[in-house]
Amino acid sequence: MQCRSLTGFQISSAGIIRLPRFEVAMARSEANSKPVLAAEDVHIVTVYGRIYCLQFDRVAMLLHSYRFYRDAVIQQGSLPIYSERIAVSIVDSVLLVHQVEAKVVIIYDIFAESRAPISAPLPLLLRGSPRAAYLSSQSTGRIGESLETTVLSETEAVIYGDGWTFLVPDLICDVANGLLWKIHLDLEAISASSSEVPYVLEFLQRRKLEANKAKQLCLTIVRTSILERRPVPLVSRAIDVLVTSYSQSIKTGSYYKRMKVENTSVSNTNNSNTTVRDATNPADAFGKYSMHETMSSVENETTNKARYSNTADNLSIETQKMEALNLDPSSGKTDGASFMKAEASVAELHSSSAHSQIVGQGDVPLNTNVSEVQESQSTSAAVSPEDLYSSVFALVEEEMAGDASYLVAIIVEFLRRAYLEKLKVLPNIHVLTVQLLARCERYVELGFFIMNKILEPSKEVALQLLESGRQNFQTRKLGLDMLRQLSLHHDYVLLLVQEGYYLEALRYARKNKVNSVRPSLFLEAAYASNDTQHVAAVLRFFSDFIPGFKSTSDYNNYIHILGEMHSSAVA
C-alpha cells in the first residue's frame, strides 16, 4: 500500500515481456508521513498506439503520466486535478479526466505540443437507454410512455453516482441501473467551446472514429471564419493545418484507405440494419444492438495493441530521442455545451443467458483478424483541395461578391501552402482566382500571377482569361499565349475563326498542321466579310492543301456563291 515501485508486463504473441521497473512520483502531506498508492489511482491507457501509465497523486493533486518503452519508462509530465475523486477514459486517443465531484470532464489531446485542455470543462450527458426502448416495446399507449420516462429520469439522476465504475478505455458500468455505458465525443460541442481555430482543426484532423463528421466540421469552421472576415493570418494558419494534414495522409496512404472504407460502408450498414430488423424476438434484436455497441470498444483495444506491437522494435531508438514533456495546462476558455454522448449498450448484465445470447450474435466476431479491424478503422478526416474548393471557396464566393480582394488573399495563401507540400491543385481554383482578380480590375496583378506561374497554365484558365479579357486587351493576350503554350492548336485556331481572324487562323493552321477544324467554318467567316478576294483565298488554300477538297459539297457550294458575288459586284 505504501510502495512507489511498479513493474509492467506486456503480453504478446511472443510471450510475456517484463518491462523496466520504475518509481512513481508521490508528494508527502507531512515530513514523516508515507504516501499511500491506491489501486484505483493507477491506470494503463493506450493513446495513439503508445502505452502510458497514469498515476493520481492525491496530495499534490496531479495526474502523472509515464510512457512505456522496451528498455525504459519515462515520465512525460503532469496534469492538474481539481477533484478528490477522478476517473480517466480514452476515446479515439483523447484523454478524458472525469472530475467526479464537480461532475465535469476535462479533455486533453496529448499528441499536440500544447498541454492545455482542448476546450473548457464540459459536462457528461447520458443519451438513449436501450432498456427503456425494450420495455416500451413490450407495452402500448400510456403504460409504455411512463416506463420509458421513469427509466430515463432515474438514470439521468445518478450521473457520476457511487455505483459507477469506469472501465478503461471508454466504458462505464452502472451497477445500480444494470447498464453499461459507452462514451462518445461530441465533436460539435468541443469545436464550439474553443476559439483557437487552428488548434481545434488539428484536433479534428486526428480523429478516426468519426472521421467524416470531423471533416465536415473542419470545412464549416474554415468557411465560417472567412464569412466572418477573420484576419487573413488566422485563416491562413487554419488552411495550413488542413493542407499539411492532407499531404501527410496522402504520403501515409490513409486518405485512400478512407475512400475505400467509404465505398464499402453503405453495404455494411445495410447488412447490419437488416440483421436487427429481421429479429423476431425483441430480446434478440436488443442483444444484437448491445453486442454491436460493445464490440466497438474491443476493436479499439485490439487496434491499439496491434499498433504498439508494430512499433515495439523501435522503442530503443525512441528512448534515445525522447525528451521529458512539460505539461502545463491552462484553465478552460469558455463555458460550453455537453461534449459527450453516452449510449447504453448492455442491460441486465447479471443474466448469464442474456450474456451468452449477446456474444453469440455479435456483428463483429471475437476472432476477427487484427489487420481487418485496422483496415476498417483506417479512416482519415483529411480535407482535399477539391473539398476546399467545393465546400469553402465556391460557396463563400457567392456570398462575398462585394469583397473579392479578401477572398483572393485567402486563396493565395492556400496556393502557397499547396505548392510547398507539392500538391496538385485542380484548375477550378485558378479559374476562380482569375474571376476574382478581374472583378476587382486588378489586371496588372493578374498578369503577374500568370507570368510567374502562381496560377498554373491550363485550358480552363486560358479560356477564363479570354473571357475576362473582353475589357482588357493584355489579359486577352495572356489567354491566347497560354493556348499556344499548351499546344492547344485546335482551340486557338477555332478562337481566331470565331473572332473573325480567319486568314491568320489559316496561316497558323498551316504552320502547325492543324487539320481538325472544319473548312466550312473558315468559308462561312470569309463569306460573312462580304469580300470576294477572301472567299477566293480560302477556297484556294483548301484546294491546294486538302486532297479531294474539290469534290466536296463545301467546294461546290462556295464556288457557286463566289460566282454570284462576282456577278453582283460587276452589276
Short mmCIF file of C-alpha atoms in Angstrom, two decimals, residues 93-475:
data_model
loop_
_atom_site.label_atom_id
_atom_site.label_comp_id
_atom_site.label_asym_id
_atom_site.label_seq_id
_atom_site.Cartn_x
_atom_site.Cartn_y
_atom_site.Cartn_z
CA SER A 93 -6.95 8.57 -28.37
CA VAL A 94 -8.32 11.57 -26.45
CA LEU A 95 -7.70 11.61 -22.70
CA LEU A 96 -10.81 12.36 -20.64
CA VAL A 97 -10.22 13.23 -16.98
CA HIS A 98 -13.53 13.00 -15.11
CA GLN A 99 -13.70 15.41 -12.18
CA VAL A 100 -16.27 13.29 -10.37
CA GLU A 101 -17.10 15.75 -7.58
CA ALA A 102 -17.51 18.68 -9.97
CA LYS A 103 -19.32 16.42 -12.49
CA VAL A 104 -17.36 17.81 -15.44
CA VAL A 105 -14.79 16.37 -17.80
CA ILE A 106 -11.51 17.97 -18.86
CA ILE A 107 -10.22 16.67 -22.19
CA TYR A 108 -6.61 16.57 -23.36
CA ASP A 109 -5.01 15.64 -26.65
CA ILE A 110 -1.51 14.71 -25.55
CA PHE A 111 -0.38 14.31 -29.16
CA ALA A 112 -0.34 18.10 -29.51
CA GLU A 113 2.59 20.18 -28.37
CA SER A 114 0.32 22.32 -26.21
CA ARG A 115 -0.68 20.61 -22.96
CA ALA A 116 -3.64 22.88 -22.34
CA PRO A 117 -7.15 21.38 -22.34
CA ILE A 118 -8.76 21.23 -25.74
CA SER A 119 -11.78 23.18 -24.54
CA ALA A 120 -13.46 24.38 -21.39
CA PRO A 121 -14.55 21.74 -18.84
CA LEU A 122 -17.70 20.17 -20.23
CA PRO A 123 -20.47 18.07 -18.68
CA LEU A 124 -21.25 14.44 -19.32
CA LEU A 125 -24.71 13.69 -20.68
CA LEU A 126 -26.48 10.36 -20.98
CA ARG A 127 -28.43 9.95 -24.18
CA GLY A 128 -30.52 6.91 -25.00
CA SER A 129 -31.46 3.91 -22.90
CA PRO A 130 -31.90 0.55 -24.66
CA ARG A 131 -33.74 -0.91 -21.65
CA ALA A 132 -36.31 1.87 -21.92
CA ALA A 133 -36.77 1.06 -25.58
CA TYR A 134 -37.06 -2.64 -24.75
CA LEU A 135 -39.65 -2.06 -22.04
CA SER A 136 -41.66 0.29 -24.22
CA SER A 137 -41.74 -2.33 -26.98
CA GLN A 138 -43.47 -4.70 -24.52
CA SER A 139 -46.20 -2.20 -23.73
CA THR A 140 -48.56 0.12 -25.56
CA GLY A 141 -50.07 3.54 -25.03
CA ARG A 142 -49.52 5.41 -21.77
CA ILE A 143 -48.02 2.41 -19.97
CA GLY A 144 -45.07 2.25 -22.39
CA GLU A 145 -44.55 6.02 -22.22
CA SER A 146 -44.49 6.02 -18.41
CA LEU A 147 -41.98 3.15 -18.28
CA GLU A 148 -39.61 4.93 -20.65
CA THR A 149 -39.87 8.23 -18.78
CA THR A 150 -39.22 6.53 -15.45
CA VAL A 151 -36.13 4.67 -16.59
CA LEU A 152 -34.60 7.71 -18.29
CA SER A 153 -35.26 10.05 -15.38
CA GLU A 154 -33.79 7.60 -12.87
CA THR A 155 -30.69 7.12 -14.99
CA GLU A 156 -30.09 10.82 -15.56
CA ALA A 157 -30.40 11.49 -11.84
CA VAL A 158 -27.34 9.37 -10.96
CA ILE A 159 -24.65 10.84 -13.20
CA TYR A 160 -21.29 10.10 -11.53
CA GLY A 161 -23.12 8.06 -8.94
CA ASP A 162 -21.40 5.95 -6.31
CA GLY A 163 -22.29 2.82 -8.23
CA TRP A 164 -20.40 3.92 -11.34
CA THR A 165 -17.26 2.01 -12.25
CA PHE A 166 -15.13 3.46 -15.06
CA LEU A 167 -13.62 0.79 -17.29
CA VAL A 168 -10.70 1.86 -19.43
CA PRO A 169 -10.82 2.78 -22.22
CA ASP A 170 -14.36 4.07 -22.75
CA LEU A 171 -16.97 2.17 -20.72
CA ILE A 172 -18.94 3.00 -17.58
CA CYS A 173 -20.57 0.19 -15.59
CA ASP A 174 -23.71 1.41 -13.82
CA VAL A 175 -24.43 -1.44 -11.40
CA ALA A 176 -27.43 0.27 -9.78
CA ASN A 177 -29.31 0.55 -13.09
CA GLY A 178 -27.88 -2.56 -14.74
CA LEU A 179 -26.37 -0.62 -17.63
CA LEU A 180 -23.04 -0.47 -19.39
CA TRP A 181 -22.50 2.94 -21.00
CA LYS A 182 -20.13 3.68 -23.86
CA ILE A 183 -18.60 7.14 -24.05
CA HIS A 184 -18.55 9.12 -27.29
CA LEU A 185 -17.11 12.54 -28.10
CA ASP A 186 -19.45 15.32 -29.16
CA LEU A 187 -17.15 16.95 -31.70
CA GLU A 188 -19.57 19.80 -32.41
CA ALA A 189 -19.65 20.88 -28.77
CA ILE A 190 -15.87 20.64 -28.44
CA SER A 191 -15.41 22.82 -31.52
CA ALA A 192 -17.89 25.38 -30.22
CA SER A 193 -16.17 25.51 -26.82
CA SER A 194 -12.82 26.76 -28.13
CA SER A 195 -11.90 29.93 -30.02
CA GLU A 196 -8.47 28.65 -31.08
CA VAL A 197 -9.35 27.75 -34.68
CA PRO A 198 -6.02 26.21 -35.80
CA TYR A 199 -5.76 24.18 -32.58
CA VAL A 200 -9.30 22.85 -32.97
CA LEU A 201 -8.66 21.92 -36.60
CA GLU A 202 -5.54 20.00 -35.62
CA PHE A 203 -7.59 18.14 -33.03
CA LEU A 204 -10.33 17.30 -35.53
CA GLN A 205 -7.85 16.14 -38.16
CA ARG A 206 -6.55 13.48 -35.77
CA ARG A 207 -9.97 11.94 -35.17
CA LYS A 208 -10.52 8.46 -36.59
CA LEU A 209 -13.77 7.11 -35.13
CA GLU A 210 -15.93 9.87 -36.64
CA ALA A 211 -13.64 10.98 -39.44
CA ASN A 212 -16.38 12.16 -41.80
CA LYS A 213 -18.03 14.28 -39.12
CA ALA A 214 -14.65 15.77 -38.20
CA LYS A 215 -14.02 16.57 -41.86
CA GLN A 216 -17.35 18.37 -42.26
CA LEU A 217 -16.71 20.34 -39.07
CA CYS A 218 -13.31 21.44 -40.40
CA LEU A 219 -14.89 22.70 -43.60
CA THR A 220 -17.60 24.51 -41.66
CA ILE A 221 -15.08 26.18 -39.34
CA VAL A 222 -12.95 27.47 -42.22
CA ARG A 223 -15.98 28.64 -44.18
CA THR A 224 -17.38 30.47 -41.14
CA SER A 225 -14.01 32.10 -40.45
CA ILE A 226 -13.92 33.51 -43.98
CA LEU A 227 -17.51 34.72 -43.90
CA GLU A 228 -16.83 36.46 -40.58
CA ARG A 229 -13.85 38.28 -42.19
CA ARG A 230 -11.40 36.88 -39.64
CA PRO A 231 -7.80 38.16 -40.05
CA VAL A 232 -6.00 36.69 -43.05
CA PRO A 233 -3.09 35.30 -40.95
CA LEU A 234 -5.52 33.37 -38.76
CA VAL A 235 -7.39 31.88 -41.73
CA SER A 236 -4.05 31.14 -43.38
CA ARG A 237 -2.90 29.13 -40.35
CA ALA A 238 -6.20 27.24 -40.39
CA ILE A 239 -5.77 26.36 -44.06
CA ASP A 240 -2.14 25.37 -43.43
CA VAL A 241 -3.36 22.83 -40.90
CA LEU A 242 -5.75 21.24 -43.39
CA VAL A 243 -3.30 21.22 -46.30
CA THR A 244 -0.50 19.75 -44.17
CA SER A 245 -2.80 17.07 -42.79
CA TYR A 246 -3.97 16.15 -46.29
CA SER A 247 -0.39 15.94 -47.54
CA GLN A 248 0.56 13.61 -44.69
CA SER A 249 -2.48 11.41 -45.26
CA ILE A 250 -1.53 11.09 -48.94
CA LYS A 251 2.03 10.10 -48.05
CA THR A 252 0.91 7.52 -45.48
CA GLY A 253 -1.93 6.20 -47.64
CA SER A 254 -4.62 6.77 -45.01
CA TYR A 255 -6.59 9.07 -47.32
CA TYR A 256 -7.03 6.34 -49.93
CA LYS A 257 -7.97 3.87 -47.20
CA ARG A 258 -10.71 6.31 -46.13
CA MET A 259 -12.02 6.38 -49.70
CA LYS A 260 -12.07 2.56 -49.72
CA VAL A 261 -13.90 2.42 -46.40
CA GLU A 262 -16.48 4.99 -47.53
CA ASN A 263 -17.22 2.97 -50.67
CA THR A 264 -17.97 -0.18 -48.66
CA SER A 265 -19.61 1.36 -45.59
CA VAL A 266 -23.06 1.68 -47.19
CA SER A 267 -23.38 -2.03 -47.93
CA ASN A 268 -22.08 -2.97 -44.47
CA THR A 269 -24.56 -0.61 -42.82
CA ASN A 270 -27.45 -2.07 -44.80
CA ASN A 271 -26.47 -5.61 -43.78
CA SER A 272 -26.26 -4.60 -40.10
CA ASN A 273 -29.66 -2.90 -40.16
CA THR A 274 -31.26 -5.87 -41.87
CA THR A 275 -29.93 -8.20 -39.16
CA VAL A 276 -31.62 -6.19 -36.42
CA ARG A 277 -34.89 -5.75 -38.28
CA ASP A 278 -35.19 -9.45 -39.06
CA ALA A 279 -35.07 -10.44 -35.38
CA THR A 280 -38.40 -11.93 -34.40
CA ASN A 281 -37.84 -11.67 -30.65
CA PRO A 282 -37.42 -8.18 -29.15
CA ALA A 283 -34.78 -9.59 -26.82
CA ASP A 284 -32.86 -10.93 -29.84
CA ALA A 285 -32.90 -7.53 -31.51
CA PHE A 286 -31.77 -5.91 -28.29
CA GLY A 287 -29.00 -8.44 -27.89
CA LYS A 288 -27.64 -7.74 -31.36
CA TYR A 289 -27.72 -3.99 -30.77
CA SER A 290 -25.92 -4.42 -27.48
CA MET A 291 -23.18 -6.52 -28.98
CA HIS A 292 -22.69 -4.08 -31.84
CA GLU A 293 -22.10 -1.27 -29.35
CA THR A 294 -19.95 -3.33 -27.01
CA MET A 295 -17.69 -4.88 -29.60
CA SER A 296 -16.63 -1.48 -30.97
CA SER A 297 -14.61 -0.98 -27.80
CA VAL A 298 -12.99 -4.39 -28.36
CA GLU A 299 -11.95 -3.23 -31.84
CA ASN A 300 -10.37 -0.08 -30.39
CA GLU A 301 -8.36 -2.03 -27.83
CA THR A 302 -7.26 -4.63 -30.38
CA THR A 303 -6.14 -1.95 -32.82
CA ASN A 304 -4.20 -0.08 -30.16
CA LYS A 305 -2.42 -3.27 -29.05
CA ALA A 306 -1.53 -4.05 -32.64
CA ARG A 307 -0.10 -0.57 -33.13
CA TYR A 308 2.04 -0.92 -30.01
CA SER A 309 3.26 -4.34 -31.15
CA ASN A 310 4.23 -2.98 -34.58
CA THR A 311 6.29 -0.20 -33.03
CA ALA A 312 7.89 -2.30 -30.29
CA ASP A 313 11.09 -2.84 -32.28
CA ASN A 314 11.69 0.91 -32.48
CA LEU A 315 11.31 1.58 -28.78
CA SER A 316 15.03 1.63 -28.06
CA ILE A 317 15.61 4.24 -30.75
CA GLU A 318 12.71 6.33 -29.49
CA THR A 319 14.16 6.21 -26.00
CA GLN A 320 17.29 7.97 -27.15
CA LYS A 321 15.25 10.70 -28.82
CA MET A 322 12.73 11.09 -26.01
CA GLU A 323 12.63 14.29 -24.01
CA ALA A 324 10.56 14.94 -20.95
CA LEU A 325 7.44 16.92 -21.86
CA ASN A 326 6.27 19.72 -19.60
CA LEU A 327 2.52 19.57 -19.16
CA ASP A 328 1.24 23.00 -18.23
CA PRO A 329 -2.48 23.01 -18.94
CA SER A 330 -4.36 26.25 -18.70
CA SER A 331 -7.86 26.72 -17.45
CA GLY A 332 -10.90 26.42 -19.66
CA LYS A 333 -11.64 29.22 -22.06
CA THR A 334 -15.41 29.44 -22.20
CA ASP A 335 -18.43 27.63 -20.95
CA GLY A 336 -19.56 25.05 -23.45
CA ALA A 337 -22.32 22.64 -24.15
CA SER A 338 -22.07 18.96 -23.48
CA PHE A 339 -19.18 17.25 -25.21
CA MET A 340 -20.02 13.59 -24.89
CA LYS A 341 -22.87 11.34 -25.83
CA ALA A 342 -23.25 8.16 -23.87
CA GLU A 343 -25.17 5.28 -25.35
CA ALA A 344 -26.30 2.39 -23.21
CA SER A 345 -25.08 -0.85 -24.67
CA VAL A 346 -25.90 -3.72 -22.32
CA ALA A 347 -28.77 -4.18 -19.90
CA GLU A 348 -29.34 -6.88 -17.29
CA LEU A 349 -25.65 -7.80 -17.07
CA HIS A 350 -26.34 -10.26 -14.25
CA SER A 351 -28.31 -12.54 -16.60
CA SER A 352 -25.91 -15.24 -17.83
CA SER A 353 -28.30 -16.47 -20.51
CA ALA A 354 -28.72 -12.98 -21.97
CA HIS A 355 -24.95 -12.51 -21.96
CA SER A 356 -24.42 -15.72 -23.88
CA GLN A 357 -27.01 -14.70 -26.37
CA ILE A 358 -25.31 -11.36 -26.91
CA VAL A 359 -21.89 -12.88 -27.54
CA GLY A 360 -23.28 -15.40 -29.98
CA GLN A 361 -24.98 -12.79 -32.16
CA GLY A 362 -22.33 -10.09 -32.29
CA ASP A 363 -21.81 -8.25 -35.56
CA VAL A 364 -18.01 -8.36 -35.06
CA PRO A 365 -16.68 -11.81 -34.06
CA LEU A 366 -14.09 -12.04 -31.31
CA ASN A 367 -11.64 -13.81 -33.62
CA THR A 368 -11.69 -11.01 -36.18
CA ASN A 369 -8.32 -10.64 -37.85
CA VAL A 370 -6.38 -7.67 -36.46
CA SER A 371 -5.48 -6.41 -39.92
CA GLU A 372 -9.16 -6.41 -40.90
CA VAL A 373 -10.04 -4.37 -37.84
CA GLN A 374 -7.26 -1.92 -38.61
CA GLU A 375 -8.43 -1.62 -42.21
CA SER A 376 -11.99 -0.86 -41.11
CA GLN A 377 -10.77 1.86 -38.77
CA SER A 378 -8.08 3.37 -41.02
CA THR A 379 -10.16 6.41 -41.74
CA SER A 380 -8.98 9.97 -42.19
CA ALA A 381 -10.59 13.37 -41.74
CA ALA A 382 -8.23 14.86 -44.34
CA VAL A 383 -9.63 17.68 -46.48
CA SER A 384 -8.51 17.64 -50.12
CA PRO A 385 -8.07 20.75 -52.30
CA GLU A 386 -11.22 19.69 -54.16
CA ASP A 387 -13.13 19.68 -50.88
CA LEU A 388 -11.85 23.17 -50.04
CA TYR A 389 -12.98 24.46 -53.43
CA SER A 390 -16.45 22.90 -53.48
CA SER A 391 -17.30 23.32 -49.78
CA VAL A 392 -15.48 26.55 -48.95
CA PHE A 393 -14.22 28.77 -51.77
CA ALA A 394 -17.09 28.23 -54.23
CA LEU A 395 -19.76 28.70 -51.55
CA VAL A 396 -18.05 31.70 -49.97
CA GLU A 397 -17.55 33.39 -53.36
CA GLU A 398 -21.30 33.53 -53.88
CA GLU A 399 -21.79 35.32 -50.55
CA MET A 400 -18.78 37.66 -50.82
CA ALA A 401 -19.38 39.22 -54.23
CA GLY A 402 -18.50 42.67 -52.89
CA ASP A 403 -15.26 41.68 -51.13
CA ALA A 404 -13.26 39.78 -53.73
CA SER A 405 -9.88 41.11 -52.57
CA TYR A 406 -10.17 39.40 -49.19
CA LEU A 407 -11.03 36.05 -50.75
CA VAL A 408 -8.15 36.39 -53.23
CA ALA A 409 -5.74 36.83 -50.31
CA ILE A 410 -7.10 33.65 -48.69
CA ILE A 411 -6.79 31.64 -51.93
CA VAL A 412 -3.24 32.87 -52.49
CA GLU A 413 -2.29 31.65 -49.01
CA PHE A 414 -3.85 28.29 -49.83
CA LEU A 415 -1.90 28.06 -53.11
CA ARG A 416 1.32 28.96 -51.31
CA ARG A 417 0.90 26.11 -48.85
CA ALA A 418 -0.24 23.66 -51.51
CA TYR A 419 2.85 24.35 -53.60
CA LEU A 420 5.10 23.91 -50.56
CA GLU A 421 3.53 20.49 -49.99
CA LYS A 422 3.82 19.74 -53.74
CA LEU A 423 0.11 19.06 -54.08
CA LYS A 424 -1.78 19.13 -57.34
CA VAL A 425 -4.37 21.89 -57.44
CA LEU A 426 -7.25 21.50 -59.87
CA PRO A 427 -7.80 24.30 -62.42
CA ASN A 428 -11.15 25.34 -60.89
CA ILE A 429 -9.37 27.17 -58.05
CA HIS A 430 -7.15 29.01 -60.55
CA VAL A 431 -10.18 29.89 -62.65
CA LEU A 432 -11.91 31.31 -59.59
CA THR A 433 -8.84 33.42 -58.82
CA VAL A 434 -8.86 34.86 -62.34
CA GLN A 435 -12.54 35.72 -62.00
CA LEU A 436 -11.99 37.46 -58.66
CA LEU A 437 -8.98 39.48 -59.85
CA ALA A 438 -10.80 40.56 -63.00
CA ARG A 439 -13.83 41.52 -60.93
CA CYS A 440 -11.59 43.85 -58.90
CA GLU A 441 -9.97 45.09 -62.15
CA ARG A 442 -6.59 44.05 -60.80
CA TYR A 443 -5.30 43.17 -64.26
CA VAL A 444 -1.67 44.03 -63.53
CA GLU A 445 -1.65 41.66 -60.58
CA LEU A 446 -3.40 39.03 -62.68
CA GLY A 447 -0.68 39.29 -65.29
CA PHE A 448 1.93 38.91 -62.56
CA PHE A 449 0.24 35.74 -61.31
CA ILE A 450 0.19 34.27 -64.82
CA MET A 451 3.75 35.13 -65.79
CA ASN A 452 5.17 33.82 -62.51
CA LYS A 453 3.14 30.59 -62.71
CA ILE A 454 1.31 31.29 -59.45
CA LEU A 455 -1.74 30.29 -61.46
CA GLU A 456 -0.80 27.14 -63.33
CA PRO A 457 -1.49 27.12 -67.10
CA SER A 458 -4.45 25.07 -68.25
CA LYS A 459 -7.14 25.18 -70.89
CA GLU A 460 -9.73 26.26 -68.33
CA VAL A 461 -7.57 29.14 -67.12
CA ALA A 462 -6.82 30.23 -70.70
CA LEU A 463 -10.50 30.33 -71.62
CA GLN A 464 -11.26 32.30 -68.45
CA LEU A 465 -8.51 34.80 -69.34
CA LEU A 466 -10.10 35.25 -72.75
CA GLU A 467 -13.49 35.76 -71.15
CA SER A 468 -12.15 38.21 -68.56
CA GLY A 469 -10.04 39.94 -71.22
CA ARG A 470 -13.01 41.36 -73.05
CA GLN A 471 -12.40 44.58 -71.12
CA ASN A 472 -8.61 44.33 -71.10
CA PHE A 473 -6.55 43.52 -74.19
CA GLN A 474 -3.46 42.47 -72.23
CA THR A 475 -5.45 39.87 -70.30
#
